[in-house]
Coordinates of C-alpha atoms in Angstrom, one line a residue:
Chain I
A1 CA 249.5 -84.8 38.0
Q2 CA 245.9 -85.0 36.9
S3 CA 244.8 -82.1 34.8
V4 CA 242.6 -80.7 32.1
A5 CA 243.9 -78.5 29.2
Q6 CA 241.9 -76.1 27.0
P7 CA 244.5 -75.0 24.6
E8 CA 242.6 -72.0 23.2
D9 CA 241.8 -69.0 25.3
Q10 CA 239.4 -67.8 22.6
V11 CA 237.6 -69.3 19.6
N12 CA 236.0 -67.0 17.0
V13 CA 233.4 -68.4 14.7
A14 CA 230.9 -66.9 12.2
E15 CA 227.3 -67.6 12.8
G16 CA 226.1 -70.6 10.9
N17 CA 229.6 -72.2 10.8
P18 CA 230.5 -75.3 12.8
L19 CA 232.4 -74.8 16.0
T20 CA 234.8 -76.8 18.0
V21 CA 236.2 -76.1 21.5
K22 CA 239.1 -78.3 22.4
C23 CA 239.8 -80.2 25.6
T24 CA 242.4 -82.7 26.5
Y25 CA 242.9 -84.5 29.8
S26 CA 245.4 -86.4 31.9
V27 CA 243.9 -88.5 34.6
S28 CA 244.4 -92.0 36.1
G29 CA 241.8 -94.6 35.4
N30 CA 238.7 -94.1 33.4
P31 CA 237.8 -90.4 33.0
Y32 CA 234.4 -89.0 33.7
L33 CA 234.2 -85.8 31.5
F34 CA 231.9 -82.8 31.6
W35 CA 231.3 -79.6 29.7
Y36 CA 229.8 -76.5 31.3
V37 CA 228.9 -73.1 29.9
Q38 CA 229.0 -69.8 31.7
Y39 CA 227.2 -66.7 30.4
P40 CA 228.3 -63.3 31.6
N41 CA 227.6 -62.7 35.3
R42 CA 226.0 -66.1 35.7
G43 CA 226.8 -69.5 37.2
L44 CA 227.9 -72.5 35.3
Q45 CA 225.3 -74.5 33.4
F46 CA 225.8 -78.2 32.7
L47 CA 225.9 -79.0 28.9
L48 CA 226.8 -82.7 28.7
K49 CA 228.9 -85.5 30.1
Y50 CA 230.7 -88.7 29.1
I51 CA 230.6 -91.6 31.6
T52 CA 230.7 -94.7 29.4
G53 CA 229.3 -96.1 26.2
D54 CA 229.1 -94.2 22.9
N55 CA 232.0 -91.9 22.2
L56 CA 229.7 -89.2 20.8
V57 CA 227.6 -87.5 23.5
K58 CA 224.7 -85.2 22.8
G59 CA 223.8 -82.4 25.2
S60 CA 221.8 -79.3 25.6
Y61 CA 221.3 -76.5 23.0
G62 CA 222.5 -78.7 20.1
F63 CA 226.0 -79.3 21.5
E64 CA 227.8 -82.6 21.3
A65 CA 231.2 -83.9 22.3
E66 CA 233.4 -86.7 21.1
F67 CA 235.4 -88.7 23.5
N68 CA 238.7 -90.0 22.1
K69 CA 240.5 -92.3 24.5
S70 CA 243.6 -92.7 22.4
Q71 CA 244.1 -88.9 22.0
T72 CA 242.8 -88.3 25.6
S73 CA 240.5 -85.6 24.2
F74 CA 236.9 -84.5 24.7
H75 CA 236.2 -81.8 22.2
L76 CA 232.9 -79.8 22.2
K77 CA 231.2 -79.3 18.9
K78 CA 228.2 -77.8 17.3
P79 CA 227.3 -78.1 13.6
S80 CA 225.9 -74.5 13.2
A81 CA 226.9 -71.8 15.7
L82 CA 224.5 -69.1 16.9
V83 CA 225.4 -65.6 18.2
S84 CA 223.7 -66.7 21.5
D85 CA 226.3 -69.4 21.9
S86 CA 228.9 -66.7 22.8
A87 CA 230.0 -67.5 26.3
L88 CA 232.8 -69.1 28.4
Y89 CA 233.1 -72.8 28.1
F90 CA 234.7 -75.1 30.7
C91 CA 235.8 -78.7 30.3
A92 CA 236.1 -80.7 33.6
V93 CA 237.1 -84.2 34.6
R94 CA 236.3 -86.3 37.6
P95 CA 239.3 -88.6 38.2
G96 CA 239.3 -92.1 39.5
G97 CA 239.1 -92.2 43.3
S98 CA 237.6 -88.7 43.5
Q99 CA 234.8 -88.2 46.1
G100 CA 233.0 -86.0 43.6
N101 CA 235.6 -83.3 43.0
L102 CA 236.0 -81.9 39.5
I103 CA 239.2 -80.6 37.9
F104 CA 238.4 -77.7 35.6
G105 CA 240.2 -76.4 32.5
K106 CA 240.9 -72.7 32.4
G107 CA 238.0 -72.0 30.1
T108 CA 237.6 -71.0 26.4
K109 CA 235.8 -67.9 25.4
L110 CA 233.6 -68.5 22.4
S111 CA 232.7 -65.5 20.2
V112 CA 230.2 -66.0 17.5
K113 CA 229.8 -63.1 15.0
P114 CA 226.8 -62.4 12.9
Chain K
N1 CA 213.2 -76.7 43.4
A2 CA 215.2 -73.6 43.9
G3 CA 218.4 -75.6 43.2
V4 CA 221.6 -74.1 44.6
T5 CA 221.3 -70.6 46.1
Q6 CA 224.0 -68.3 47.2
T7 CA 224.0 -65.1 49.2
P8 CA 225.1 -62.3 49.0
K9 CA 225.4 -61.7 45.3
F10 CA 228.1 -59.0 45.8
Q11 CA 230.1 -58.0 48.8
V12 CA 232.8 -55.4 49.5
L13 CA 235.1 -56.0 52.4
K14 CA 238.1 -54.3 53.9
T15 CA 241.3 -56.1 54.6
G16 CA 241.1 -58.0 57.9
Q17 CA 237.3 -58.2 58.0
S18 CA 235.6 -61.5 58.3
M19 CA 232.4 -62.7 56.6
T20 CA 230.4 -65.8 55.7
L21 CA 229.2 -66.7 52.2
Q22 CA 226.0 -68.7 52.3
C23 CA 225.1 -71.7 50.2
A24 CA 222.0 -73.8 50.3
Q25 CA 220.5 -76.6 48.1
D26 CA 217.1 -78.2 48.2
M27 CA 217.9 -81.3 46.1
N28 CA 219.0 -83.5 49.0
H29 CA 222.5 -83.7 47.5
E30 CA 225.2 -85.3 49.7
Y31 CA 228.1 -83.6 48.0
M32 CA 228.7 -79.9 48.2
S33 CA 231.7 -77.8 47.3
W34 CA 233.1 -74.3 47.0
Y35 CA 235.2 -73.0 44.1
R36 CA 236.8 -69.7 43.3
Q37 CA 237.0 -68.4 39.8
D38 CA 239.8 -66.0 38.8
P39 CA 240.5 -64.7 35.3
G40 CA 242.6 -67.2 33.2
M41 CA 242.6 -69.8 36.0
G42 CA 239.4 -71.6 35.6
L43 CA 237.7 -72.8 38.8
R44 CA 239.7 -74.0 41.7
L45 CA 238.3 -76.1 44.6
I46 CA 238.5 -74.5 48.0
H47 CA 236.7 -77.0 50.3
Y48 CA 234.2 -79.8 49.8
S49 CA 231.8 -82.0 51.8
V50 CA 230.5 -85.5 51.2
G51 CA 227.8 -85.3 53.9
A52 CA 226.7 -83.6 57.1
G53 CA 229.6 -83.4 59.5
I54 CA 232.2 -84.3 56.9
T55 CA 234.4 -81.7 55.2
D56 CA 237.8 -81.7 53.5
Q57 CA 240.2 -79.4 51.8
G58 CA 240.5 -78.8 48.2
E59 CA 243.3 -77.2 46.1
V60 CA 243.2 -73.7 47.7
P61 CA 241.9 -73.9 51.3
N62 CA 244.1 -71.4 53.0
G63 CA 242.2 -68.5 54.6
Y64 CA 238.8 -70.2 54.4
N65 CA 236.8 -72.4 56.8
V66 CA 233.7 -74.5 56.2
S67 CA 231.3 -76.6 58.2
R68 CA 228.4 -78.8 57.3
S69 CA 225.9 -79.1 60.0
T70 CA 222.9 -80.0 57.7
T71 CA 222.6 -81.6 54.3
E72 CA 221.2 -78.4 52.9
D73 CA 223.7 -75.7 54.0
F74 CA 227.4 -75.3 53.4
P75 CA 228.7 -71.9 54.4
L76 CA 232.2 -70.6 53.6
R77 CA 233.9 -68.4 56.1
L78 CA 236.6 -65.9 55.4
L79 CA 238.5 -65.4 58.7
S80 CA 240.5 -62.3 57.8
A81 CA 239.9 -61.1 54.3
A82 CA 242.9 -60.3 52.1
P83 CA 243.0 -58.6 48.7
S84 CA 244.1 -61.9 47.2
Q85 CA 240.7 -63.3 48.1
T86 CA 239.0 -60.9 45.6
S87 CA 237.3 -63.4 43.3
V88 CA 234.0 -64.9 42.3
Y89 CA 232.9 -67.7 44.5
F90 CA 230.7 -70.6 43.3
C91 CA 229.0 -73.2 45.4
A92 CA 228.1 -76.6 43.8
S93 CA 226.3 -79.7 44.8
S94 CA 225.6 -83.2 43.5
L95 CA 224.3 -86.6 44.4
M96 CA 226.9 -89.3 45.2
S97 CA 224.7 -92.4 45.0
S98 CA 225.7 -93.3 41.4
G99 CA 229.4 -92.6 41.9
R100 CA 231.5 -90.4 39.7
G101 CA 229.0 -89.9 36.9
E102 CA 226.8 -87.5 38.9
T103 CA 226.4 -84.0 37.6
Q104 CA 227.4 -81.0 39.7
Y105 CA 224.9 -78.1 39.8
F106 CA 226.2 -74.6 40.4
G107 CA 224.8 -71.6 42.2
P108 CA 224.8 -68.1 40.7
G109 CA 228.0 -67.0 42.4
T110 CA 229.1 -64.4 44.9
R111 CA 231.3 -61.6 43.7
L112 CA 233.7 -60.5 46.5
L113 CA 235.9 -57.4 46.4
V114 CA 238.5 -57.0 49.2
L115 CA 240.0 -53.5 49.5

């Protein structure tokens, strides 16, 4: 079955420290991968995506993600966390043959403390 | 552009009542979809559409109906609300012209409570 896993329900980071939110996937064919962020009582906002090309993808608000085909991972990273980065983060994949549908992970709550 | 809009923002229903959640987009997107978000379960696809007159079921379609008479609108109907349908509902849309790399854009959500 095609799926996305976010192994950590919550990640706690001190402000100014680097952060990583993990995502692994299992899909057939070449994966198209996405990261979204959700602030409290808001909709999902697009951060970045990997389609093809460079394995390191840069996105909004200083976030980046590294695609690793051998480890089937697409971890979200930021060199220096801000308190305002505290939110719920979702990894999603669009499998081969999909008509546009995304498969989402369960989400990871990021908490950045001053 | 207003993007993806959803109404209402919040709704309380009694078991057995019916209602329609509205979704509209002004970006001329072919693809539209409905998800529900439940704690610890991420987003699950209810129904989707790849163009006017074309709809299909997602992962959790039971208890919901959709139609797509125009490119802009994609309403979600609850036929007979049940407490298990208490959730936050998100509508999303995207282009399809470039294939699977298109970004989906989400509305602000509708919070539904079924008593």
